[in-house]
């Protein structure tokens, strides 16, 4: 059984939902998975984990600065352990090149080159945005590729959950022994 940490940063909650979903997929396969909101966390990856999956969303063309700081501060651990990044944006739904560009910028800012990267479509939560944000997002959505929704009386979710499941399972399969190994902390001294 592997013990996986899933630190995420989220603005409106979609990255948190995806992080919880990944954790559920991993638990269903008999592993331990802990999600943690980067903004509320201690700032460093605690010992005892066998892998780390970082999630961050895009606002105004950038990943959240807390995620950038977290990854910079924990780069050594992320390079030592099996680790992956999932990036959540609207571009991932309709403009993969743009979404890839966000990840390239993140890699340059942090110096971390994750061996696995997933681009997940995010959400347009018009009913939860305030007046200005709602109208700004409608304008952005109508100008972007991907046929994004513009009916501000409802929300749109572009996350493809089958792809999230595959990403979580592939991550586990890529662990030493296909994720069947003991946690480092648990195996110590046995
Ligand atoms: C104010 C705002 C700005 C955004 N800017 C971008 C952007 O520049 N590019 C993009 O692809 N998506 C953009 N999005 C879409 C978000 O990435 C998407 O809503 C995602 O689900 C947010 O994840 P979160 O809820 O975990 O923060 C923006 C969303 C908001 C609300």
PDB file of C-alpha atoms and ligand atoms in Angstrom:
ATOM      1  CA  UNK A   1       0.000   0.000   0.000  1.00  0.00           C
ATOM      2  CA  UNK A   2       1.316   3.447  -0.929  1.00  0.00           C
ATOM      3  CA  UNK A   3       0.730   6.684   0.947  1.00  0.00           C
ATOM      4  CA  UNK A   4       0.103   9.614  -1.403  1.00  0.00           C
ATOM      5  CA  UNK A   5      -0.079  13.343  -0.625  1.00  0.00           C
ATOM      6  CA  UNK A   6      -2.244  15.539  -2.861  1.00  0.00           C
ATOM      7  CA  UNK A   7      -1.554  19.225  -2.161  1.00  0.00           C
ATOM      8  CA  UNK A   8      -3.701  21.589  -4.217  1.00  0.00           C
ATOM      9  CA  UNK A   9      -4.455  25.265  -4.565  1.00  0.00           C
ATOM     10  CA  UNK A  10      -7.900  26.365  -5.648  1.00  0.00           C
ATOM     11  CA  UNK A  11      -9.731  29.623  -6.276  1.00  0.00           C
ATOM     12  CA  UNK A  12     -13.352  28.556  -6.715  1.00  0.00           C
ATOM     13  CA  UNK A  13     -13.108  24.924  -5.612  1.00  0.00           C
ATOM     14  CA  UNK A  14     -12.791  22.868  -8.821  1.00  0.00           C
ATOM     15  CA  UNK A  15      -9.164  21.860  -8.192  1.00  0.00           C
ATOM     16  CA  UNK A  16     -10.148  20.821  -4.657  1.00  0.00           C
ATOM     17  CA  UNK A  17     -12.919  18.622  -6.122  1.00  0.00           C
ATOM     18  CA  UNK A  18     -10.487  17.022  -8.558  1.00  0.00           C
ATOM     19  CA  UNK A  19      -7.956  16.439  -5.743  1.00  0.00           C
ATOM     20  CA  UNK A  20     -10.664  14.696  -3.655  1.00  0.00           C
ATOM     21  CA  UNK A  21     -11.697  12.631  -6.669  1.00  0.00           C
ATOM     22  CA  UNK A  22      -8.076  11.494  -7.233  1.00  0.00           C
ATOM     23  CA  UNK A  23      -7.804  10.603  -3.545  1.00  0.00           C
ATOM     24  CA  UNK A  24     -11.010   8.524  -3.797  1.00  0.00           C
ATOM     25  CA  UNK A  25      -9.693   6.646  -6.847  1.00  0.00           C
ATOM     26  CA  UNK A  26      -6.471   5.860  -4.968  1.00  0.00           C
ATOM     27  CA  UNK A  27      -8.327   4.764  -1.824  1.00  0.00           C
ATOM     28  CA  UNK A  28     -10.571   2.526  -3.915  1.00  0.00           C
ATOM     29  CA  UNK A  29      -7.375   0.781  -5.050  1.00  0.00           C
ATOM     30  CA  UNK A  30      -6.382   0.185  -1.422  1.00  0.00           C
ATOM     31  CA  UNK A  31      -3.919   3.061  -0.969  1.00  0.00           C
ATOM     32  CA  UNK A  32      -3.823   5.917   1.477  1.00  0.00           C
ATOM     33  CA  UNK A  33      -4.350   9.400   0.021  1.00  0.00           C
ATOM     34  CA  UNK A  34      -4.382  12.721   1.853  1.00  0.00           C
ATOM     35  CA  UNK A  35      -5.490  15.981   0.250  1.00  0.00           C
ATOM     36  CA  UNK A  36      -4.291  19.280   1.639  1.00  0.00           C
ATOM     37  CA  UNK A  37      -5.089  22.876   0.666  1.00  0.00           C
ATOM     38  CA  UNK A  38      -1.706  24.508   0.022  1.00  0.00           C
ATOM     39  CA  UNK A  39      -2.950  27.836   1.416  1.00  0.00           C
ATOM     40  CA  UNK A  40      -3.820  26.205   4.751  1.00  0.00           C
ATOM     41  CA  UNK A  41      -0.913  23.763   4.924  1.00  0.00           C
ATOM     42  CA  UNK A  42       2.337  24.014   6.882  1.00  0.00           C
ATOM     43  CA  UNK A  43       4.182  24.697   3.629  1.00  0.00           C
ATOM     44  CA  UNK A  44       6.346  21.616   3.499  1.00  0.00           C
ATOM     45  CA  UNK A  45       5.745  18.021   2.456  1.00  0.00           C
ATOM     46  CA  UNK A  46       5.819  15.941   5.655  1.00  0.00           C
ATOM     47  CA  UNK A  47       7.812  12.687   5.751  1.00  0.00           C
ATOM     48  CA  UNK A  48       6.207   9.290   5.239  1.00  0.00           C
ATOM     49  CA  UNK A  49       4.732   9.785   1.774  1.00  0.00           C
ATOM     50  CA  UNK A  50       5.515   7.556  -1.204  1.00  0.00           C
ATOM     51  CA  UNK A  51       4.365  10.031  -3.831  1.00  0.00           C
ATOM     52  CA  UNK A  52       3.023  13.562  -4.296  1.00  0.00           C
ATOM     53  CA  UNK A  53       0.413  14.807  -6.781  1.00  0.00           C
ATOM     54  CA  UNK A  54       0.240  18.616  -6.932  1.00  0.00           C
ATOM     55  CA  UNK A  55      -2.859  20.372  -8.289  1.00  0.00           C
ATOM     56  CA  UNK A  56      -3.143  24.043  -9.250  1.00  0.00           C
ATOM     57  CA  UNK A  57      -5.598  26.145 -11.241  1.00  0.00           C
ATOM     58  CA  UNK A  58      -5.188  29.001 -13.700  1.00  0.00           C
ATOM     59  CA  UNK A  59      -6.423  32.529 -13.144  1.00  0.00           C
ATOM     60  CA  UNK A  60      -5.506  35.345 -15.514  1.00  0.00           C
ATOM     61  CA  UNK A  61      -3.039  33.164 -17.378  1.00  0.00           C
ATOM     62  CA  UNK A  62      -1.089  31.972 -14.340  1.00  0.00           C
ATOM     63  CA  UNK A  63      -0.987  29.233 -11.754  1.00  0.00           C
ATOM     64  CA  UNK A  64      -1.696  30.419  -8.243  1.00  0.00           C
ATOM     65  CA  UNK A  65       1.334  32.029  -6.572  1.00  0.00           C
ATOM     66  CA  UNK A  66       0.893  29.886  -3.438  1.00  0.00           C
ATOM     67  CA  UNK A  67       1.310  26.779  -5.589  1.00  0.00           C
ATOM     68  CA  UNK A  68       4.426  28.284  -7.178  1.00  0.00           C
ATOM     69  CA  UNK A  69       5.921  28.996  -3.740  1.00  0.00           C
ATOM     70  CA  UNK A  70       4.949  25.568  -2.388  1.00  0.00           C
ATOM     71  CA  UNK A  71       6.592  23.761  -5.299  1.00  0.00           C
ATOM     72  CA  UNK A  72       9.726  25.926  -5.110  1.00  0.00           C
ATOM     73  CA  UNK A  73      10.037  25.239  -1.375  1.00  0.00           C
ATOM     74  CA  UNK A  74       9.504  21.491  -1.806  1.00  0.00           C
ATOM     75  CA  UNK A  75      11.364  20.956  -5.066  1.00  0.00           C
ATOM     76  CA  UNK A  76      13.954  18.610  -3.570  1.00  0.00           C
ATOM     77  CA  UNK A  77      11.263  16.293  -2.153  1.00  0.00           C
ATOM     78  CA  UNK A  78       9.240  16.454  -5.384  1.00  0.00           C
ATOM     79  CA  UNK A  79      12.331  15.441  -7.356  1.00  0.00           C
ATOM     80  CA  UNK A  80      13.137  12.574  -4.960  1.00  0.00           C
ATOM     81  CA  UNK A  81       9.635  11.053  -4.777  1.00  0.00           C
ATOM     82  CA  UNK A  82       7.395   9.963  -7.641  1.00  0.00           C
ATOM     83  CA  UNK A  83       5.449  13.151  -8.311  1.00  0.00           C
ATOM     84  CA  UNK A  84       3.003  14.636 -10.778  1.00  0.00           C
ATOM     85  CA  UNK A  85       1.218  17.880 -11.572  1.00  0.00           C
ATOM     86  CA  UNK A  86      -2.361  18.451 -12.661  1.00  0.00           C
ATOM     87  CA  UNK A  87      -3.204  21.857 -14.019  1.00  0.00           C
ATOM     88  CA  UNK A  88      -6.826  23.014 -14.139  1.00  0.00           C
ATOM     89  CA  UNK A  89      -7.978  25.625 -16.632  1.00  0.00           C
ATOM     90  CA  UNK A  90     -10.567  26.426 -19.267  1.00  0.00           C
ATOM     91  CA  UNK A  91      -7.811  26.349 -21.882  1.00  0.00           C
ATOM     92  CA  UNK A  92      -7.370  22.624 -21.157  1.00  0.00           C
ATOM     93  CA  UNK A  93     -10.880  22.172 -22.539  1.00  0.00           C
ATOM     94  CA  UNK A  94     -10.482  24.001 -25.822  1.00  0.00           C
ATOM     95  CA  UNK A  95      -6.925  25.221 -26.319  1.00  0.00           C
ATOM     96  CA  UNK A  96      -4.391  22.608 -25.264  1.00  0.00           C
ATOM     97  CA  UNK A  97      -1.480  24.658 -26.608  1.00  0.00           C
ATOM     98  CA  UNK A  98      -2.359  27.506 -24.261  1.00  0.00           C
ATOM     99  CA  UNK A  99      -2.797  25.086 -21.344  1.00  0.00           C
ATOM    100  CA  UNK A 100       0.618  23.567 -22.090  1.00  0.00           C
ATOM    101  CA  UNK A 101       2.084  27.067 -22.137  1.00  0.00           C
ATOM    102  CA  UNK A 102       0.795  27.672 -18.583  1.00  0.00           C
ATOM    103  CA  UNK A 103       2.574  24.514 -17.430  1.00  0.00           C
ATOM    104  CA  UNK A 104       5.808  25.500 -19.197  1.00  0.00           C
ATOM    105  CA  UNK A 105       5.737  28.870 -17.416  1.00  0.00           C
ATOM    106  CA  UNK A 106       5.076  27.082 -14.098  1.00  0.00           C
ATOM    107  CA  UNK A 107       8.053  24.782 -14.698  1.00  0.00           C
ATOM    108  CA  UNK A 108      10.265  27.768 -15.431  1.00  0.00           C
ATOM    109  CA  UNK A 109       9.084  29.655 -12.347  1.00  0.00           C
ATOM    110  CA  UNK A 110       9.501  26.701  -9.997  1.00  0.00           C
ATOM    111  CA  UNK A 111      12.386  24.810 -11.577  1.00  0.00           C
ATOM    112  CA  UNK A 112      10.350  21.589 -11.153  1.00  0.00           C
ATOM    113  CA  UNK A 113       9.872  19.368 -14.185  1.00  0.00           C
ATOM    114  CA  UNK A 114       7.221  16.862 -13.120  1.00  0.00           C
ATOM    115  CA  UNK A 115       7.532  13.512 -14.878  1.00  0.00           C
ATOM    116  CA  UNK A 116       3.756  13.346 -15.224  1.00  0.00           C
ATOM    117  CA  UNK A 117       1.545  16.271 -16.163  1.00  0.00           C
ATOM    118  CA  UNK A 118      -2.214  16.303 -16.695  1.00  0.00           C
ATOM    119  CA  UNK A 119      -4.277  19.170 -18.096  1.00  0.00           C
ATOM    120  CA  UNK A 120      -7.853  19.087 -16.817  1.00  0.00           C
ATOM    121  CA  UNK A 121     -10.737  21.257 -17.939  1.00  0.00           C
ATOM    122  CA  UNK A 122     -12.015  23.469 -15.133  1.00  0.00           C
ATOM    123  CA  UNK A 123     -15.414  24.981 -14.456  1.00  0.00           C
ATOM    124  CA  UNK A 124     -17.337  28.133 -15.238  1.00  0.00           C
ATOM    125  CA  UNK A 125     -19.299  28.744 -12.056  1.00  0.00           C
ATOM    126  CA  UNK A 126     -21.372  31.737 -13.150  1.00  0.00           C
ATOM    127  CA  UNK A 127     -23.920  31.301 -10.359  1.00  0.00           C
ATOM    128  CA  UNK A 128     -21.157  31.580  -7.750  1.00  0.00           C
ATOM    129  CA  UNK A 129     -19.296  34.564  -9.228  1.00  0.00           C
ATOM    130  CA  UNK A 130     -20.069  38.114  -8.201  1.00  0.00           C
ATOM    131  CA  UNK A 131     -21.508  40.548 -10.781  1.00  0.00           C
ATOM    132  CA  UNK A 132     -18.227  41.777 -12.262  1.00  0.00           C
ATOM    133  CA  UNK A 133     -16.536  38.379 -12.360  1.00  0.00           C
ATOM    134  CA  UNK A 134     -19.629  36.814 -13.966  1.00  0.00           C
ATOM    135  CA  UNK A 135     -19.632  39.289 -16.831  1.00  0.00           C
ATOM    136  CA  UNK A 136     -15.876  39.219 -17.246  1.00  0.00           C
ATOM    137  CA  UNK A 137     -15.935  35.396 -17.437  1.00  0.00           C
ATOM    138  CA  UNK A 138     -18.789  35.456 -19.957  1.00  0.00           C
ATOM    139  CA  UNK A 139     -16.741  37.769 -22.162  1.00  0.00           C
ATOM    140  CA  UNK A 140     -13.641  35.588 -21.833  1.00  0.00           C
ATOM    141  CA  UNK A 141     -15.676  32.406 -22.503  1.00  0.00           C
ATOM    142  CA  UNK A 142     -17.232  33.778 -25.671  1.00  0.00           C
ATOM    143  CA  UNK A 143     -13.803  34.702 -27.055  1.00  0.00           C
ATOM    144  CA  UNK A 144     -12.118  31.372 -26.306  1.00  0.00           C
ATOM    145  CA  UNK A 145     -12.092  28.197 -28.378  1.00  0.00           C
ATOM    146  CA  UNK A 146     -13.862  25.127 -27.015  1.00  0.00           C
ATOM    147  CA  UNK A 147     -17.470  26.300 -27.297  1.00  0.00           C
ATOM    148  CA  UNK A 148     -17.567  27.446 -23.671  1.00  0.00           C
ATOM    149  CA  UNK A 149     -20.958  28.172 -22.152  1.00  0.00           C
ATOM    150  CA  UNK A 150     -22.200  31.737 -21.858  1.00  0.00           C
ATOM    151  CA  UNK A 151     -25.565  31.268 -20.125  1.00  0.00           C
ATOM    152  CA  UNK A 152     -24.805  33.025 -16.840  1.00  0.00           C
ATOM    153  CA  UNK A 153     -27.873  31.564 -15.144  1.00  0.00           C
ATOM    154  CA  UNK A 154     -26.114  28.189 -14.845  1.00  0.00           C
ATOM    155  CA  UNK A 155     -22.698  26.603 -14.226  1.00  0.00           C
ATOM    156  CA  UNK A 156     -20.581  24.567 -16.654  1.00  0.00           C
ATOM    157  CA  UNK A 157     -18.097  21.875 -15.639  1.00  0.00           C
ATOM    158  CA  UNK A 158     -15.548  20.812 -18.249  1.00  0.00           C
ATOM    159  CA  UNK A 159     -13.610  18.317 -16.151  1.00  0.00           C
ATOM    160  CA  UNK A 160     -13.525  14.906 -17.814  1.00  0.00           C
ATOM    161  CA  UNK A 161     -13.692  12.583 -14.839  1.00  0.00           C
ATOM    162  CA  UNK A 162     -12.671   9.468 -16.813  1.00  0.00           C
ATOM    163  CA  UNK A 163      -9.416  11.222 -17.652  1.00  0.00           C
ATOM    164  CA  UNK A 164      -8.912  12.093 -13.977  1.00  0.00           C
ATOM    165  CA  UNK A 165      -9.449   8.428 -13.043  1.00  0.00           C
ATOM    166  CA  UNK A 166      -6.903   7.319 -15.669  1.00  0.00           C
ATOM    167  CA  UNK A 167      -4.366   9.884 -14.421  1.00  0.00           C
ATOM    168  CA  UNK A 168      -4.721   8.655 -10.811  1.00  0.00           C
ATOM    169  CA  UNK A 169      -4.451   5.008 -11.861  1.00  0.00           C
ATOM    170  CA  UNK A 170      -1.461   5.652 -14.140  1.00  0.00           C
ATOM    171  CA  UNK A 171       0.284   7.451 -11.293  1.00  0.00           C
ATOM    172  CA  UNK A 172      -0.230   4.442  -9.024  1.00  0.00           C
ATOM    173  CA  UNK A 173       0.889   2.045 -11.764  1.00  0.00           C
ATOM    174  CA  UNK A 174       4.074   4.104 -12.207  1.00  0.00           C
ATOM    175  CA  UNK A 175       5.072   3.745  -8.555  1.00  0.00           C
ATOM    176  CA  UNK A 176       7.759   1.190  -7.725  1.00  0.00           C
ATOM    177  CA  UNK A 177       5.981  -2.207  -7.561  1.00  0.00           C
ATOM    178  CA  UNK A 178       2.925  -0.592  -9.171  1.00  0.00           C
ATOM    179  CA  UNK A 179       2.053   1.127  -5.904  1.00  0.00           C
ATOM    180  CA  UNK A 180       2.166  -2.117  -3.985  1.00  0.00           C
ATOM    181  CA  UNK A 181       5.130  -1.141  -1.826  1.00  0.00           C
ATOM    182  CA  UNK A 182       4.980  -0.238   1.844  1.00  0.00           C
ATOM    183  CA  UNK A 183       5.096   3.385   2.898  1.00  0.00           C
ATOM    184  CA  UNK A 184       8.699   4.507   3.634  1.00  0.00           C
ATOM    185  CA  UNK A 185       7.816   5.341   7.205  1.00  0.00           C
ATOM    186  CA  UNK A 186       6.030   2.062   7.776  1.00  0.00           C
ATOM    187  CA  UNK A 187       8.697  -0.077   6.175  1.00  0.00           C
ATOM    188  CA  UNK A 188      11.496   1.460   8.273  1.00  0.00           C
ATOM    189  CA  UNK A 189      12.892  -1.014  10.735  1.00  0.00           C
ATOM    190  CA  UNK A 190      10.976  -4.031   9.482  1.00  0.00           C
TER     191      UNK A 190
HETATM  192  C1  LIG B   1     -11.171  35.298 -12.597  1.00  0.00           C
HETATM  193  C2  LIG B   1     -10.866  34.066 -13.402  1.00  0.00           C
HETATM  194  C3  LIG B   1      -9.838  34.086 -14.324  1.00  0.00           C
HETATM  195  C4  LIG B   1      -9.554  32.958 -15.104  1.00  0.00           C
HETATM  196  N1  LIG B   1      -8.545  33.020 -16.022  1.00  0.00           N
HETATM  197  C5  LIG B   1      -8.309  31.932 -16.806  1.00  0.00           C
HETATM  198  C6  LIG B   1      -7.290  31.985 -17.799  1.00  0.00           C
HETATM  199  O1  LIG B   1      -6.564  32.964 -17.958  1.00  0.00           O
HETATM  200  N2  LIG B   1      -7.116  30.886 -18.580  1.00  0.00           N
HETATM  201  C7  LIG B   1      -7.876  29.747 -18.434  1.00  0.00           C
HETATM  202  O2  LIG B   1      -7.678  28.811 -19.183  1.00  0.00           O
HETATM  203  N3  LIG B   1      -8.829  29.667 -17.477  1.00  0.00           N
HETATM  204  C8  LIG B   1      -9.059  30.730 -16.667  1.00  0.00           C
HETATM  205  N4  LIG B   1     -10.029  30.676 -15.699  1.00  0.00           N
HETATM  206  C9  LIG B   1     -10.786  29.431 -15.528  1.00  0.00           C
HETATM  207  C10 LIG B   1     -10.314  28.643 -14.309  1.00  0.00           C
HETATM  208  O3  LIG B   1      -9.058  28.053 -14.539  1.00  0.00           O
HETATM  209  C11 LIG B   1     -11.369  27.578 -14.020  1.00  0.00           C
HETATM  210  O4  LIG B   1     -12.545  28.236 -13.599  1.00  0.00           O
HETATM  211  C12 LIG B   1     -10.941  26.580 -12.971  1.00  0.00           C
HETATM  212  O5  LIG B   1     -11.991  25.653 -12.782  1.00  0.00           O
HETATM  213  C13 LIG B   1     -10.597  27.245 -11.640  1.00  0.00           C
HETATM  214  O6  LIG B   1     -10.202  26.235 -10.734  1.00  0.00           O
HETATM  215  P1  LIG B   1     -10.391  26.463  -9.169  1.00  0.00           P
HETATM  216  O7  LIG B   1     -11.866  26.536  -8.927  1.00  0.00           O
HETATM  217  O8  LIG B   1      -9.775  25.278  -8.534  1.00  0.00           O
HETATM  218  O9  LIG B   1      -9.668  27.726  -8.851  1.00  0.00           O
HETATM  219  C14 LIG B   1     -10.314  31.780 -14.918  1.00  0.00           C
HETATM  220  C15 LIG B   1     -11.339  31.751 -13.962  1.00  0.00           C
HETATM  221  C16 LIG B   1     -11.626  32.881 -13.214  1.00  0.00           C
HETATM  222  C17 LIG B   1     -12.737  32.830 -12.213  1.00  0.00           C
END
